[in-house]
């Protein structure tokens, strides 16, 4: 029980880090597309 309980926060940290990376990637893609469109209307 206690071992599983201690393992949960590490799992949450990994998942939130992955989510944050996905958000960052999609944000960079949107920003890159916006810059390209403003350069070439």
Short mmCIF file of N, CA and C in Angstrom, two decimals:
data_model
loop_
_atom_site.label_atom_id
_atom_site.label_comp_id
_atom_site.label_asym_id
_atom_site.label_seq_id
_atom_site.Cartn_x
_atom_site.Cartn_y
_atom_site.Cartn_z
N UNK A 1 0.84 -1.21 0.00
CA UNK A 1 0.00 0.00 0.00
C UNK A 1 0.87 1.26 0.00
N UNK A 2 1.79 1.34 0.96
CA UNK A 2 2.59 2.56 1.07
C UNK A 2 3.51 2.73 -0.14
N UNK A 3 4.02 1.61 -0.67
CA UNK A 3 4.91 1.69 -1.83
C UNK A 3 4.15 2.25 -3.04
N UNK A 4 2.93 1.75 -3.26
CA UNK A 4 2.12 2.26 -4.37
C UNK A 4 1.79 3.74 -4.15
N UNK A 5 1.49 4.09 -2.90
CA UNK A 5 1.14 5.47 -2.61
C UNK A 5 2.31 6.40 -2.89
N UNK A 6 3.52 5.96 -2.57
CA UNK A 6 4.70 6.79 -2.84
C UNK A 6 4.98 6.86 -4.33
N UNK A 7 4.54 5.85 -5.07
CA UNK A 7 4.81 5.81 -6.51
C UNK A 7 3.88 6.75 -7.28
N UNK A 8 2.73 7.09 -6.71
CA UNK A 8 1.75 7.92 -7.42
C UNK A 8 2.28 9.31 -7.77
N UNK A 9 2.85 10.07 -6.83
CA UNK A 9 3.32 11.42 -7.19
C UNK A 9 4.30 11.42 -8.34
N UNK A 10 5.21 10.44 -8.39
CA UNK A 10 6.17 10.38 -9.50
C UNK A 10 5.43 10.21 -10.82
N UNK A 11 4.37 9.38 -10.81
CA UNK A 11 3.58 9.16 -12.03
C UNK A 11 2.89 10.46 -12.44
N UNK A 12 2.35 11.18 -11.45
CA UNK A 12 1.68 12.45 -11.76
C UNK A 12 2.67 13.46 -12.34
N UNK A 13 3.87 13.51 -11.76
CA UNK A 13 4.88 14.45 -12.25
C UNK A 13 5.24 14.13 -13.69
N UNK A 14 5.42 12.83 -14.00
CA UNK A 14 5.76 12.44 -15.37
C UNK A 14 4.65 12.82 -16.33
N UNK A 15 3.40 12.56 -15.93
CA UNK A 15 2.28 12.85 -16.83
C UNK A 15 2.13 14.36 -17.04
N UNK A 16 2.26 15.15 -15.95
CA UNK A 16 2.12 16.60 -16.11
C UNK A 16 3.26 17.16 -16.95
N UNK A 17 4.45 16.57 -16.83
CA UNK A 17 5.58 17.01 -17.64
C UNK A 17 5.32 16.71 -19.11
N UNK A 18 4.76 15.54 -19.39
CA UNK A 18 4.42 15.19 -20.77
C UNK A 18 3.36 16.13 -21.32
N UNK A 19 2.32 16.41 -20.50
CA UNK A 19 1.26 17.32 -20.94
C UNK A 19 1.83 18.70 -21.21
N UNK A 20 2.71 19.16 -20.32
CA UNK A 20 3.30 20.49 -20.50
C UNK A 20 4.13 20.52 -21.78
N UNK A 21 4.84 19.42 -22.07
CA UNK A 21 5.65 19.38 -23.29
C UNK A 21 4.75 19.41 -24.52
N UNK A 22 3.64 18.68 -24.48
CA UNK A 22 2.70 18.68 -25.61
C UNK A 22 2.13 20.08 -25.83
N UNK A 23 1.77 20.76 -24.72
CA UNK A 23 1.23 22.11 -24.85
C UNK A 23 2.28 23.03 -25.45
N UNK A 24 3.52 22.90 -25.00
CA UNK A 24 4.59 23.73 -25.53
C UNK A 24 4.82 23.48 -27.01
N UNK A 25 4.77 22.22 -27.42
CA UNK A 25 4.98 21.89 -28.83
C UNK A 25 3.87 22.47 -29.69
N UNK A 26 2.62 22.30 -29.25
CA UNK A 26 1.51 22.81 -30.05
C UNK A 26 1.55 24.34 -30.08
N UNK A 27 1.96 24.97 -28.97
CA UNK A 27 2.05 26.43 -28.96
C UNK A 27 3.13 26.91 -29.92
N UNK A 28 4.27 26.21 -29.94
CA UNK A 28 5.34 26.59 -30.87
C UNK A 28 4.88 26.42 -32.31
N UNK A 29 4.13 25.37 -32.59
CA UNK A 29 3.63 25.14 -33.96
C UNK A 29 2.67 26.26 -34.36
N UNK A 30 1.75 26.62 -33.47
CA UNK A 30 0.80 27.69 -33.78
C UNK A 30 1.54 29.00 -34.00
N UNK A 31 2.54 29.28 -33.15
CA UNK A 31 3.28 30.53 -33.29
C UNK A 31 4.05 30.55 -34.61
N UNK A 32 4.64 29.39 -34.97
CA UNK A 32 5.40 29.33 -36.22
C UNK A 32 4.48 29.55 -37.41
N UNK A 33 3.29 28.92 -37.39
CA UNK A 33 2.33 29.11 -38.48
C UNK A 33 1.90 30.57 -38.57
N UNK A 34 1.67 31.21 -37.40
CA UNK A 34 1.24 32.61 -37.40
C UNK A 34 2.33 33.50 -37.99
N UNK A 35 3.59 33.24 -37.64
CA UNK A 35 4.69 34.05 -38.16
C UNK A 35 4.80 33.86 -39.67
N UNK A 36 4.67 32.60 -40.14
CA UNK A 36 4.76 32.34 -41.57
C UNK A 36 3.64 33.02 -42.33
N UNK A 37 2.43 33.01 -41.77
CA UNK A 37 1.31 33.62 -42.47
C UNK A 37 1.45 35.14 -42.51
N UNK A 38 1.99 35.73 -41.44
CA UNK A 38 2.13 37.18 -41.44
C UNK A 38 3.25 37.61 -42.38
N UNK A 39 4.25 36.73 -42.60
CA UNK A 39 5.31 37.06 -43.55
C UNK A 39 4.80 36.96 -44.98
N UNK A 40 4.00 35.94 -45.26
CA UNK A 40 3.52 35.70 -46.62
C UNK A 40 1.99 35.76 -46.62
N UNK A 41 1.42 36.93 -46.73
CA UNK A 41 -0.05 37.06 -46.70
C UNK A 41 -0.70 36.50 -47.96
#
